[in-house]
Coordinates of C-alpha atoms in Angstrom, one line a residue:
Chain A
M27 CA 23.2 -1.1 39.8
D28 CA 23.7 -0.2 43.4
L29 CA 20.5 -1.1 45.3
G30 CA 19.6 0.9 48.4
K31 CA 17.7 -0.4 51.4
K32 CA 15.2 2.2 52.4
Y33 CA 12.6 3.3 49.9
I34 CA 9.6 5.6 49.6
V35 CA 7.0 4.1 47.4
G36 CA 4.4 6.2 45.7
V37 CA 1.2 4.4 44.5
F38 CA -0.7 5.7 41.4
D39 CA -3.9 4.3 40.2
D40 CA -4.0 6.0 36.8
D41 CA -1.4 6.0 34.0
G42 CA -2.3 9.5 32.9
V43 CA -1.7 10.8 36.4
L44 CA 1.4 8.8 36.7
L45 CA 2.9 10.3 33.6
K46 CA 2.3 13.9 34.8
G47 CA 3.4 12.8 38.3
V48 CA 6.8 11.5 37.0
K49 CA 7.5 14.7 35.3
Q50 CA 6.5 16.8 38.3
V51 CA 8.5 14.7 40.8
R52 CA 11.6 14.8 38.6
S53 CA 11.2 18.6 38.1
K54 CA 11.4 19.0 41.9
G55 CA 14.8 17.4 41.9
V56 CA 13.8 14.0 43.2
N57 CA 15.7 11.0 41.9
I58 CA 13.3 8.2 40.9
E59 CA 14.9 4.7 41.0
E60 CA 12.3 3.0 38.9
V61 CA 8.6 3.0 38.0
Y62 CA 6.7 -0.3 38.0
T63 CA 3.6 -0.6 35.9
P64 CA 1.2 -3.5 35.2
F65 CA 1.2 -2.8 31.5
P66 CA 3.4 -0.8 29.2
V67 CA 2.7 2.9 29.6
H68 CA 3.7 4.8 26.5
H69 CA 6.1 7.8 26.9
L70 CA 6.9 6.7 30.4
E71 CA 10.5 6.1 29.4
D72 CA 10.7 9.6 27.9
A73 CA 9.3 11.1 31.1
L74 CA 11.9 9.2 33.1
G75 CA 14.6 10.3 30.7
Y76 CA 15.7 6.8 29.6
K77 CA 17.6 6.4 26.5
R78 CA 16.1 4.3 23.7
S79 CA 16.8 0.6 23.8
R80 CA 19.5 -0.6 21.4
L81 CA 18.1 -4.1 21.3
P82 CA 17.1 -3.7 17.6
I83 CA 20.7 -3.1 16.7
V84 CA 21.7 -6.2 18.6
S85 CA 19.1 -8.1 16.6
F86 CA 20.5 -6.8 13.3
L87 CA 24.0 -7.8 14.3
F88 CA 22.9 -11.3 15.2
G89 CA 20.9 -11.5 12.0
I90 CA 23.8 -10.8 9.7
T91 CA 25.9 -13.3 11.7
G92 CA 23.1 -15.8 10.9
T93 CA 23.2 -15.0 7.2
T94 CA 27.0 -15.3 7.2
L95 CA 27.0 -18.6 9.1
A96 CA 24.3 -20.1 6.9
L97 CA 26.2 -19.2 3.7
I98 CA 29.5 -20.5 5.0
L99 CA 27.7 -23.8 6.1
Q100 CA 26.0 -24.3 2.7
I101 CA 29.0 -23.3 0.5
S102 CA 31.5 -25.3 2.5
M103 CA 29.4 -28.4 2.3
M104 CA 27.9 -28.1 -1.3
V105 CA 30.8 -26.4 -3.1
V106 CA 34.0 -27.0 -1.2
D107 CA 33.9 -30.2 0.8
W108 CA 31.8 -32.6 -1.2
P109 CA 30.5 -31.2 -4.5
M110 CA 27.7 -33.4 -6.0
I111 CA 26.2 -33.2 -9.5
I112 CA 22.5 -32.9 -9.0
G113 CA 20.4 -32.6 -12.1
G114 CA 23.4 -30.9 -13.8
K115 CA 23.1 -27.8 -11.6
P116 CA 26.1 -25.8 -10.8
F117 CA 27.7 -26.6 -7.5
F118 CA 27.3 -23.0 -6.3
A119 CA 23.6 -22.9 -7.0
Y120 CA 23.1 -19.7 -5.0
P121 CA 19.3 -19.2 -5.4
D122 CA 19.0 -22.6 -3.6
F123 CA 20.9 -21.2 -0.7
V124 CA 18.5 -18.3 -0.1
P125 CA 15.8 -20.1 2.0
V126 CA 18.2 -21.6 4.6
A127 CA 20.2 -18.3 4.8
F128 CA 17.0 -16.4 5.4
E129 CA 15.7 -18.9 8.1
L130 CA 19.0 -18.9 10.0
S131 CA 19.2 -15.1 9.9
V132 CA 15.8 -14.8 11.4
L133 CA 16.5 -17.5 14.0
L134 CA 19.7 -15.9 15.2
A135 CA 18.3 -12.4 15.1
A136 CA 15.4 -13.5 17.3
Y137 CA 17.2 -15.7 19.8
G138 CA 20.2 -13.4 20.0
M139 CA 18.0 -10.4 20.8
V140 CA 15.9 -12.2 23.3
G141 CA 19.0 -13.6 25.0
T142 CA 20.5 -10.2 25.2
F143 CA 17.2 -8.9 26.6
F144 CA 17.2 -11.6 29.3
V145 CA 20.8 -10.8 30.3
R146 CA 20.3 -7.0 30.2
S147 CA 17.1 -7.1 32.3
D148 CA 18.4 -9.9 34.5
L149 CA 15.5 -12.2 33.7
K150 CA 16.2 -15.8 34.8
P151 CA 14.1 -18.6 36.2
H152 CA 15.8 -18.5 39.6
A153 CA 15.6 -14.7 39.9
K154 CA 14.6 -13.2 43.3
P155 CA 13.0 -10.0 42.3
R156 CA 12.5 -7.0 44.6
I157 CA 8.7 -6.5 44.7
F158 CA 7.8 -3.1 46.1
D159 CA 4.1 -3.7 46.0
L160 CA 2.3 -6.9 45.0
R161 CA -0.4 -4.9 43.3
S162 CA 2.1 -3.5 40.7
T163 CA 1.4 -6.4 38.4
D164 CA -2.4 -6.1 38.9
D165 CA -3.8 -2.6 38.7
V166 CA -1.6 0.1 40.3
H167 CA 1.6 1.9 39.2
I168 CA 4.5 2.1 41.7
M169 CA 7.1 4.8 41.9
A170 CA 10.1 3.7 43.9
I171 CA 12.4 6.3 45.4
D172 CA 15.7 5.3 47.0
L173 CA 16.2 7.5 50.1
A174 CA 20.0 7.1 50.0
A175 CA 20.1 8.5 46.5
N176 CA 18.2 11.7 47.4
S177 CA 19.2 14.7 49.4
L178 CA 15.6 15.6 50.4
S179 CA 14.2 14.2 53.6
E180 CA 11.5 11.5 53.8
E181 CA 8.8 13.9 54.7
E182 CA 9.6 16.3 51.8
I183 CA 9.5 13.5 49.3
S184 CA 6.2 12.3 50.7
V185 CA 4.7 15.7 50.3
I186 CA 6.0 16.0 46.7
L187 CA 4.5 12.5 45.9
K188 CA 1.1 13.4 47.3
E189 CA 1.1 16.7 45.4
S190 CA 1.9 14.8 42.2
G191 CA -1.2 12.6 42.4
A192 CA 0.0 9.5 44.4
V193 CA -3.0 7.9 46.1
E194 CA -0.8 6.3 48.8
V195 CA 2.7 6.8 50.0
N196 CA 4.4 3.9 51.8
N197 CA 7.8 3.0 53.1
K198 CA 9.6 -0.2 52.1
E199 CA 12.8 -1.7 53.5
F200 CA 14.8 -4.5 52.1
E201 CA 17.1 -6.6 54.2
D202 CA 19.8 -7.6 51.8
Chain B
M4 CA -18.1 11.6 30.9
A5 CA -17.8 8.2 29.3
V6 CA -16.2 7.9 25.9
T7 CA -18.2 6.0 23.4
S8 CA -17.0 6.0 19.8
H9 CA -19.7 6.1 17.1
I10 CA -17.2 4.8 14.6
R11 CA -15.7 1.8 16.3
P12 CA -17.4 -0.5 18.8
P13 CA -15.5 -0.9 22.1
L14 CA -12.9 -3.8 22.0
I15 CA -13.8 -4.8 25.5
T16 CA -17.5 -4.8 26.6
G17 CA -19.1 -5.1 30.0
G18 CA -17.6 -2.0 31.6
K19 CA -14.4 -3.7 32.7
Q20 CA -11.8 -2.0 34.9
I21 CA -8.2 -2.9 35.0
K22 CA -8.7 -5.0 38.2
D23 CA -11.5 -7.0 36.5
V24 CA -9.1 -8.0 33.7
T25 CA -6.7 -9.6 36.1
H26 CA -9.5 -11.3 38.0
D27 CA -11.4 -12.6 35.0
I28 CA -8.4 -14.2 33.4
A29 CA -6.2 -15.2 36.4
R30 CA -9.0 -16.9 38.2
H31 CA -9.2 -19.7 35.6
V32 CA -5.6 -20.5 36.2
E33 CA -6.1 -20.6 39.9
A34 CA -9.4 -22.5 40.1
K35 CA -9.9 -26.2 40.1
P36 CA -10.5 -27.5 36.5
N37 CA -14.1 -27.5 35.6
P38 CA -15.9 -30.7 34.5
M39 CA -16.1 -29.7 30.8
W40 CA -12.4 -29.2 30.8
L41 CA -11.8 -32.6 32.4
A42 CA -14.1 -34.3 29.9
G43 CA -12.2 -32.6 27.0
M44 CA -8.8 -33.6 28.4
G45 CA -10.1 -37.2 28.8
L46 CA -11.1 -37.2 25.1
A47 CA -7.8 -35.7 24.0
L48 CA -5.8 -38.2 26.0
G49 CA -7.9 -41.0 24.7
A50 CA -7.2 -39.9 21.1
L51 CA -3.5 -39.6 22.0
G52 CA -3.5 -43.1 23.4
I53 CA -5.3 -44.8 20.5
G54 CA -3.2 -42.8 18.0
G55 CA -0.2 -43.7 20.0
F56 CA -0.8 -47.4 19.3
T57 CA -0.7 -46.7 15.5
V58 CA 2.5 -44.8 16.0
Y59 CA 3.9 -47.9 17.6
R60 CA 2.7 -50.0 14.6
L61 CA 4.5 -47.5 12.3
L62 CA 7.8 -47.4 14.1
F63 CA 8.0 -51.2 14.6
F64 CA 6.6 -52.4 11.3
G65 CA 7.5 -49.6 9.0
I66 CA 5.6 -47.4 6.6
G67 CA 4.2 -50.4 4.8
E68 CA 1.5 -50.0 7.5
W69 CA 0.3 -47.1 5.5
G70 CA -2.0 -47.4 2.4
L71 CA 0.8 -46.1 0.1
N72 CA 1.7 -47.9 -3.2
K73 CA 4.2 -47.5 -5.9
T74 CA 2.2 -44.8 -7.7
V75 CA 0.8 -42.9 -4.7
G76 CA 4.0 -42.6 -2.6
W77 CA 2.8 -39.6 -0.7
A78 CA -0.7 -39.3 0.7
W79 CA -2.0 -38.7 4.2
D80 CA 1.4 -38.0 5.7
I81 CA 2.1 -34.9 3.7
T82 CA -1.5 -34.0 3.5
N83 CA -1.7 -33.8 7.3
F84 CA 1.7 -32.1 7.5
V85 CA 0.6 -29.3 5.2
W86 CA -2.8 -29.0 6.8
W87 CA -1.3 -28.6 10.3
V88 CA 1.4 -26.1 9.1
G89 CA -1.4 -24.1 7.4
I90 CA -3.3 -24.0 10.6
G91 CA -0.2 -22.9 12.3
H92 CA -0.2 -19.6 10.4
A93 CA -2.9 -17.7 12.0
G94 CA -1.2 -17.2 15.4
T95 CA 1.8 -15.4 14.1
L96 CA -0.2 -13.5 11.6
I97 CA -2.5 -12.2 14.3
S98 CA 0.3 -11.4 16.7
A99 CA 3.0 -10.1 14.3
V100 CA 1.3 -8.7 11.3
L101 CA -1.6 -7.2 13.2
L102 CA 0.9 -5.7 15.7
L103 CA 2.8 -4.0 12.8
F104 CA -0.6 -2.7 11.5
R105 CA -1.5 -1.5 15.1
Q106 CA -4.7 -3.5 15.0
K107 CA -5.6 -3.5 18.7
W108 CA -8.3 -6.1 18.5
R109 CA -5.6 -8.7 18.2
M110 CA -4.8 -8.3 21.9
A111 CA -7.7 -10.4 23.2
I112 CA -6.9 -13.3 20.9
N113 CA -3.2 -13.3 20.1
R114 CA -2.2 -15.4 23.1
A115 CA -4.4 -18.3 22.4
A116 CA -3.8 -18.0 18.6
E117 CA -0.1 -18.2 19.2
A118 CA -0.4 -21.2 21.4
M119 CA -2.5 -22.9 18.7
T120 CA 0.2 -22.1 16.2
I121 CA 2.9 -23.6 18.2
F122 CA 1.0 -26.8 18.9
A123 CA -0.2 -27.1 15.3
V124 CA 3.4 -26.7 14.1
L125 CA 4.5 -29.4 16.6
C126 CA 1.8 -31.7 15.2
A127 CA 3.0 -30.9 11.7
L128 CA 6.6 -31.8 12.7
M129 CA 5.3 -35.3 13.7
F130 CA 4.8 -36.2 10.0
P131 CA 8.3 -35.5 8.6
F132 CA 9.6 -37.2 11.7
L133 CA 7.5 -40.3 11.6
H134 CA 7.4 -40.8 7.8
Q135 CA 11.1 -41.6 7.9
G136 CA 10.1 -45.0 9.2
R137 CA 13.3 -45.0 11.3
P138 CA 13.3 -41.6 12.8
W139 CA 16.1 -42.4 15.2
V140 CA 18.6 -42.3 12.2
G141 CA 16.6 -39.4 10.6
M142 CA 19.0 -36.8 12.0
Y143 CA 21.6 -37.7 9.4
W144 CA 19.1 -37.2 6.6
S145 CA 17.7 -34.0 7.7
L146 CA 20.4 -32.1 9.6
P147 CA 23.9 -31.2 8.3
F148 CA 25.7 -33.8 10.3
P149 CA 28.9 -35.4 9.0
N150 CA 27.8 -39.0 8.9
T151 CA 29.6 -42.4 9.0
F152 CA 29.3 -43.0 5.2
G153 CA 32.1 -40.5 4.6
E154 CA 31.7 -36.8 4.6
L155 CA 28.4 -36.8 2.8
W156 CA 26.2 -33.9 3.6
V157 CA 22.5 -33.1 3.3
N158 CA 21.4 -31.6 0.0
F159 CA 20.8 -27.9 0.3
N160 CA 19.3 -27.8 -3.2
S161 CA 16.3 -29.8 -2.0
P162 CA 13.1 -28.0 -0.9
L163 CA 12.5 -30.8 1.6
L164 CA 15.6 -29.6 3.4
W165 CA 14.5 -26.0 3.2
D166 CA 11.4 -27.2 4.9
V167 CA 13.3 -28.6 7.8
F168 CA 15.0 -25.3 8.4
A169 CA 11.8 -23.3 7.8
I170 CA 9.5 -25.2 10.1
T171 CA 12.1 -25.5 12.8
T172 CA 12.8 -21.8 12.7
Y173 CA 9.2 -21.0 12.6
F174 CA 8.5 -23.2 15.6
L175 CA 11.4 -21.8 17.7
V176 CA 10.7 -18.1 16.8
G177 CA 6.9 -18.6 17.5
L178 CA 7.8 -20.2 20.8
I179 CA 10.0 -17.4 22.0
F180 CA 7.6 -14.7 20.8
W181 CA 4.8 -16.4 22.8
F182 CA 6.9 -16.8 25.9
I183 CA 8.1 -13.2 25.9
G184 CA 4.4 -12.1 25.9
L185 CA 3.6 -14.5 28.7
I186 CA 6.3 -13.3 31.1
P187 CA 4.5 -10.2 32.5
D188 CA 1.3 -12.3 32.9
F189 CA 3.2 -15.0 34.7
A190 CA 4.4 -12.3 37.1
T191 CA 0.8 -11.2 37.8
I192 CA -0.1 -14.8 38.7
R193 CA 3.1 -15.1 40.8
D194 CA 2.2 -12.0 42.7
R195 CA -1.3 -13.2 43.3
A196 CA 0.0 -16.5 44.5
V197 CA 2.4 -14.7 46.9
A198 CA -0.5 -12.6 48.2
E199 CA -2.7 -15.6 48.8
N200 CA 0.3 -17.8 49.9
R201 CA -0.1 -20.7 47.5
P202 CA 3.3 -22.5 47.6
I203 CA 3.3 -24.5 44.4
A204 CA 2.0 -21.7 42.2
K205 CA 4.6 -19.4 43.8
I206 CA 7.5 -21.6 42.8
A207 CA 6.1 -22.6 39.3
Y208 CA 5.0 -19.1 38.2
G209 CA 8.0 -17.6 40.0
A210 CA 10.3 -19.5 37.7
L211 CA 8.2 -18.9 34.6
S212 CA 8.0 -15.2 35.2
M213 CA 11.9 -15.0 35.3
G214 CA 11.8 -12.4 38.0
W215 CA 9.7 -9.9 36.0
T216 CA 8.8 -6.8 38.0
G217 CA 7.3 -4.5 35.3
G218 CA 9.9 -1.8 35.7
A219 CA 9.8 1.0 33.1
R220 CA 13.2 -0.1 31.7
D221 CA 12.1 -3.6 31.3
W222 CA 8.9 -2.6 29.6
M223 CA 10.8 -0.4 27.2
R224 CA 13.0 -3.3 26.2
Y225 CA 10.0 -5.6 26.1
E226 CA 8.3 -3.4 23.7
A227 CA 11.4 -3.1 21.5
V228 CA 11.8 -6.8 21.5
S229 CA 8.1 -7.4 20.6
L230 CA 8.2 -5.0 17.8
V231 CA 11.4 -6.5 16.3
L232 CA 10.1 -10.0 16.8
A233 CA 7.0 -9.0 15.0
G234 CA 9.1 -7.6 12.2
L235 CA 11.1 -10.8 11.9
A236 CA 8.0 -13.0 12.2
T237 CA 6.1 -11.3 9.4
P238 CA 8.4 -12.4 6.5
L239 CA 9.0 -15.6 8.4
V240 CA 5.3 -16.6 8.4
L241 CA 5.0 -15.8 4.7
S242 CA 8.2 -17.7 4.0
V243 CA 7.2 -20.9 5.8
H244 CA 4.2 -21.8 3.6
T245 CA 6.0 -20.6 0.5
I246 CA 8.8 -23.1 1.3
V247 CA 6.2 -25.8 2.0
S248 CA 4.7 -25.1 -1.4
F249 CA 8.1 -25.4 -3.0
D250 CA 8.0 -29.1 -2.0
F251 CA 5.5 -29.4 -4.9
A252 CA 6.2 -26.4 -7.0
T253 CA 9.8 -27.3 -7.7
S254 CA 8.9 -30.8 -8.9
V255 CA 7.9 -31.7 -12.5
I256 CA 4.7 -33.6 -11.7
P257 CA 1.7 -32.2 -13.6
G258 CA -0.6 -30.5 -11.1
W259 CA 2.4 -29.7 -8.8
H260 CA 4.8 -27.6 -10.8
T261 CA 2.8 -24.5 -10.5
T262 CA 4.3 -21.0 -10.0
I263 CA 1.1 -19.8 -8.3
F264 CA 1.6 -22.2 -5.4
P265 CA 3.5 -19.9 -2.9
P266 CA 0.9 -17.1 -2.7
Y267 CA -2.0 -19.6 -3.1
F268 CA -0.6 -21.7 -0.2
V269 CA -0.1 -18.7 2.0
A270 CA -3.7 -17.5 1.4
G271 CA -5.0 -21.0 2.1
A272 CA -2.9 -21.2 5.3
I273 CA -4.4 -17.9 6.6
F274 CA -7.8 -19.1 5.6
S275 CA -7.6 -22.4 7.5
G276 CA -5.6 -20.9 10.4
F277 CA -8.3 -18.3 11.1
A278 CA -11.0 -20.9 10.9
M279 CA -9.1 -23.0 13.5
V280 CA -8.7 -19.9 15.7
L281 CA -12.4 -19.3 15.5
T282 CA -13.2 -22.9 16.4
L283 CA -11.0 -22.8 19.4
M284 CA -11.9 -19.3 20.5
L285 CA -15.6 -20.0 20.4
I286 CA -15.1 -22.9 22.7
T287 CA -12.6 -21.1 25.0
R288 CA -14.9 -18.1 25.1
H289 CA -17.8 -20.2 26.2
L290 CA -15.9 -22.4 28.7
F291 CA -14.1 -19.5 30.4
E292 CA -16.8 -16.9 30.2
L293 CA -14.8 -14.5 28.1
K294 CA -17.6 -12.9 26.1
D295 CA -16.6 -9.4 27.2
Y296 CA -13.0 -9.9 25.8
I297 CA -13.6 -12.0 22.7
T298 CA -16.6 -10.1 21.4
I299 CA -18.9 -10.5 18.5
N300 CA -16.9 -7.8 16.9
H301 CA -13.8 -10.0 17.0
I302 CA -15.7 -12.9 15.5
E303 CA -17.0 -10.7 12.7
T304 CA -13.6 -9.3 11.9
M305 CA -12.1 -12.8 11.7
N306 CA -15.0 -13.9 9.5
K307 CA -14.2 -11.1 7.1
V308 CA -10.6 -12.3 6.9
I309 CA -11.9 -15.8 6.2
T310 CA -14.2 -14.6 3.4
T311 CA -11.3 -12.6 1.9
T312 CA -8.7 -15.4 2.0
G313 CA -11.3 -17.9 1.0
S314 CA -12.1 -15.9 -2.1
I315 CA -8.4 -15.6 -2.9
V316 CA -8.1 -19.4 -2.7
G317 CA -11.1 -19.7 -5.0
I318 CA -9.5 -17.4 -7.6
A319 CA -6.3 -19.5 -7.3
Y320 CA -8.3 -22.7 -8.1
I321 CA -9.8 -21.1 -11.2
T322 CA -6.4 -19.7 -12.3
E323 CA -4.8 -23.1 -12.0
F324 CA -7.5 -24.5 -14.3
F325 CA -7.1 -21.7 -16.8
I326 CA -3.3 -22.1 -16.9
A327 CA -3.6 -25.9 -17.3
W328 CA -5.7 -25.3 -20.4
Y329 CA -3.6 -22.3 -21.6
S330 CA -0.3 -24.2 -21.2
G331 CA -1.2 -26.6 -24.0
V332 CA 0.5 -29.4 -22.0
E333 CA -1.8 -32.4 -22.4
Y334 CA -0.6 -34.1 -19.2
E335 CA -1.4 -30.9 -17.2
Q336 CA -4.8 -30.6 -18.9
Y337 CA -5.6 -34.2 -18.2
C338 CA -4.5 -33.9 -14.6
F339 CA -7.0 -31.1 -13.9
L340 CA -9.8 -32.8 -15.8
N341 CA -9.2 -35.9 -13.8
R342 CA -9.4 -33.9 -10.6
M343 CA -12.8 -32.6 -11.6
T344 CA -14.3 -35.7 -13.1
G345 CA -12.1 -38.7 -12.2
P346 CA -12.4 -41.2 -9.4
F347 CA -11.5 -38.6 -6.8
A348 CA -14.0 -36.1 -8.0
W349 CA -15.9 -36.3 -4.7
A350 CA -12.8 -35.0 -2.9
Y351 CA -12.4 -32.2 -5.4
W352 CA -16.0 -31.1 -5.1
S353 CA -15.9 -31.3 -1.3
M354 CA -13.0 -29.0 -1.5
M355 CA -14.8 -26.6 -3.8
T356 CA -17.9 -26.5 -1.7
C357 CA -16.2 -26.1 1.6
N358 CA -13.5 -23.6 0.6
V359 CA -15.0 -21.5 -2.1
L360 CA -18.8 -21.7 -1.5
S361 CA -19.1 -21.9 2.3
P362 CA -17.2 -18.7 3.3
Q363 CA -19.4 -16.7 0.9
F364 CA -22.2 -17.0 3.5
F365 CA -20.2 -14.6 5.6
W366 CA -21.2 -11.8 3.2
F367 CA -24.4 -11.7 5.3
K368 CA -24.0 -9.8 8.5
S369 CA -26.5 -12.0 10.3
I370 CA -24.4 -15.1 9.6
R371 CA -21.0 -13.6 10.3
T372 CA -22.1 -12.3 13.7
N373 CA -23.8 -15.6 14.6
V374 CA -21.7 -17.7 17.0
Y375 CA -23.3 -21.0 16.0
A376 CA -23.1 -20.4 12.2
T377 CA -19.5 -19.3 12.6
F378 CA -18.6 -22.4 14.6
V379 CA -20.1 -24.7 12.0
L380 CA -18.6 -22.9 9.0
S381 CA -15.2 -22.7 10.7
I382 CA -15.1 -26.5 10.9
I383 CA -16.3 -26.9 7.4
V384 CA -13.5 -24.6 6.2
N385 CA -10.9 -26.8 7.8
I386 CA -12.4 -30.0 6.3
G387 CA -12.2 -28.2 3.0
M388 CA -8.6 -27.3 3.5
W389 CA -7.7 -30.8 4.3
F390 CA -9.4 -31.9 1.1
E391 CA -7.4 -29.3 -0.8
R392 CA -4.1 -30.8 0.2
F393 CA -5.4 -34.3 -0.4
V394 CA -6.6 -33.3 -3.9
I395 CA -3.4 -31.6 -4.8
I396 CA -1.3 -34.6 -3.6
V397 CA -3.2 -37.7 -4.4
T398 CA -5.0 -36.8 -7.6
S399 CA -1.8 -35.5 -9.1
L400 CA -0.1 -38.8 -8.4
H401 CA -2.6 -41.6 -8.8
R402 CA -2.9 -41.5 -12.6
D403 CA 0.7 -41.8 -13.6
Y404 CA 2.1 -41.2 -17.1
L405 CA 1.5 -44.9 -18.1
P406 CA -2.0 -46.2 -17.6
S407 CA -0.5 -49.5 -16.4
S408 CA 0.8 -47.7 -13.4
W409 CA -2.6 -46.1 -12.5
A410 CA -3.6 -46.8 -8.9
M411 CA -6.0 -45.7 -6.2
F412 CA -5.3 -44.7 -2.7
S413 CA -7.2 -45.7 0.4
P414 CA -6.0 -45.2 3.9
T415 CA -5.3 -48.0 6.4
Y416 CA -6.2 -47.7 10.1
V417 CA -2.6 -46.6 10.7
D418 CA -3.0 -43.7 8.4
I419 CA -6.1 -42.6 10.2
G420 CA -4.7 -43.4 13.6
I421 CA -1.7 -41.2 13.2
Y422 CA -3.9 -38.3 12.1
L423 CA -5.9 -39.0 15.3
F424 CA -2.7 -39.1 17.3
T425 CA -1.9 -35.5 16.2
F426 CA -5.4 -34.4 17.1
G427 CA -4.9 -35.9 20.6
L428 CA -1.5 -34.2 20.9
F429 CA -2.9 -30.9 19.8
F430 CA -5.9 -30.8 22.1
T431 CA -4.0 -32.2 25.1
L432 CA -1.5 -29.3 24.7
F433 CA -4.1 -26.7 24.0
L434 CA -6.3 -27.7 27.0
A435 CA -3.3 -27.8 29.3
F436 CA -2.4 -24.3 28.0
A437 CA -5.9 -23.1 28.6
K438 CA -5.9 -24.3 32.1
F439 CA -2.4 -23.4 33.3
F440 CA -1.6 -20.3 31.3
P441 CA -3.5 -17.1 31.1
V442 CA -5.5 -17.5 27.8
I443 CA -5.7 -13.7 27.2
N444 CA -2.7 -11.4 27.3
M445 CA -3.7 -9.5 30.5
A446 CA -1.0 -6.8 30.3
E447 CA -1.8 -5.9 26.7
V448 CA -5.6 -5.8 27.3
K449 CA -5.1 -3.6 30.4
S450 CA -3.3 -1.1 28.2
I451 CA -6.5 -0.6 26.1
V452 CA -9.1 -0.8 28.9
K453 CA -9.0 3.0 29.2
C454 CA -9.4 3.9 25.6
S455 CA -11.6 1.1 24.5
S456 CA -14.0 -0.2 27.1
G457 CA -16.2 2.9 27.1
T458 CA -16.0 3.3 30.9
H459 CA -13.3 5.8 31.7
E460 CA -13.4 9.5 31.8
T461 CA -11.8 11.6 29.1
E462 CA -8.6 13.4 29.9
K463 CA -8.7 17.1 29.9

C-alpha cells in the first residue's frame, strides 16, 4: 500500500455514530484510508466496502495439507518402511491413524492461518506502526483520510467530517 | 434513557464506560506489585524450589525414587497428568465453545481461563516428560525420529503416542489462540506507555503487540481468525481428553477397558476445569478489584455448569457399576467391589463425596451465589477429581489377577514433591501472567459495554 504523508484525522467517540459517519463521508466522495477502533465494530467492514476475509479458506487448505502429511507420515512408517506385527493387527490399521491425522490437521490449520494473518496484516515484533492517535486503542475511533488520495480540499473534508459526527478533526503528518 | 433488561442482568456492573475498562485493567499491569501478589509469588517460587529438588532426585536416581512396585506400575505420575490435563479443559471450552454459542459472559473470564489452561497443560506435560526417567533420550520414544537402532519408528497404534500429538497440539493451539486475543490489549498498554513515556514498557509491549493499530481491516481478519480458531479448538478440546481416556480404555485391565470413558472423562475435565477457573477467578477478582467485571452472575453461571457436569460424572460412576455387574465378568465385578469396599475404599468414598454430593449444594441459589461457599466447593471438587483418577488407576491395578501379586501403593516424598513442583510452576506462571498481562480481554469487554452495562442511551 502506498502511504501518504499528510492526513486529516476524524475522532469519533461512539461506534454507532462512527458507522453512520463512515457511510456519510463515503457518500460525499471522500476516500477513507482506514478506520482505527479500540474494539471490533460490527458491520464497519461493510460500511467501508471491504471484501470478506479469505482466511478461513487458507485455514482449510492448511488443514487438508496437515491431514495428508499425517497420513503419509504414519503409512510410510508403519506400513512401508518398517512394518511390525503388533497384537496381530494389520499393518495398515487405519482407525489407529485417525487421532494423529486429526491433531496434525488442526495444528496446521491453526498455525497456517495465523501465520498468514500475521503476514497479511504485517504484524511482527519489530513493527513500527503508524499511530494516528494514541487514544485509538483506548476509547475513541479514528478515521484517517489521506489528503493526497482525495481531490477535495482540507477544509471541505473537515466540514464533511464535522457534519458526520466527528467530535474532533486533527491534522497528522508523517515524516517517512 | 438507560437500558436495563428485565430478562438478563447486566454483564458489567458499576456503570462502567469504555475508558474505565482500559483504566481498571491496564492499571494493574502498570502499577508496582501489591504485597499479596509478592507473598503469593514467594510461596509459588518456594514450592517450585522444593519440588525442584525432587525433580533432581528423579532425574539423577531414576523412577525407583517413586513408590511404584511391580503391581502398581502407574500411580501419581499419570494421576497428576490426567488431573492437570482435565483442568486444562475449561479455558478452551470457555473461549471457543462459548464463542460459537455467542455467550457474551465469557468475555470477562476467557483470558484468565485460557492462561490457566495453557499453564495446566504445561504442568501435565511435565509428567510424560519426567516419567521417562531419562527424558533427554525420550525424544526417540515419543517423536517420529529415525533413531540409531536402525529405522525403527514410534508406534502409531499406541494411544500413548496419540497422547503426545494430542496434548502438544492442544498446547500449541491454545497458546496461539490466547496470544491472538492478547495482541489488541498489548497495543492498548503500549499506547499508554508511549503517552506516559515509560521506556521499558514501550519496548516490551511494543514487541508483544506486533505493531497492532486496530485498523478495520485488521479487526476483520482478527474476527475471522478468532472464529475459525474457535471452530478448530472445539473438536480439539473434546478430542484431547477422549484420547487421554484411550490410554486406559484401549487396555484390557478390568476397570479400565470401559467404552464409557471418553465422554465420562470429557465431562469430568469440564467439571474440574470450571472448578479451577472459579478458584483462580475468585482470588483474581478480589486481588485486582474486578467485582464489576467478574460478577456474581458469572459465578452463578459457572456453578450451574459445575452442577451439570458433576451430575454427568455421577451418572457415569453409576453406569460403570451397572455395566460391571451386567457384563458377567467376575474380574470386572471384583474390581468394582474392591473399589467400594477394599483397602482403597477411603479414596473411593472421598471421590464420591467430593464429586457427586458436593456440587449438588449448588441447587440452592443462596449457595451458588455465595463467594465463600463457591470458593470452598471449587477446591473440594478438584480434590475429588484428583481422587477419581487415583481410584481409576491404582485400585484397578493393585489387586492383580493372582493374589500373590497383590500390592498396595504409598507415595514417597519424591512423588509428593513432583506434584508440588507442578503446583509451584502453575502458580508462578499464573501470578506472572496476572501481573504483566491484562487479566481481562479489554477489547472484547469494551464491545459489550454499550449493550450490557446498563449505562448507555438507546439508539433511535
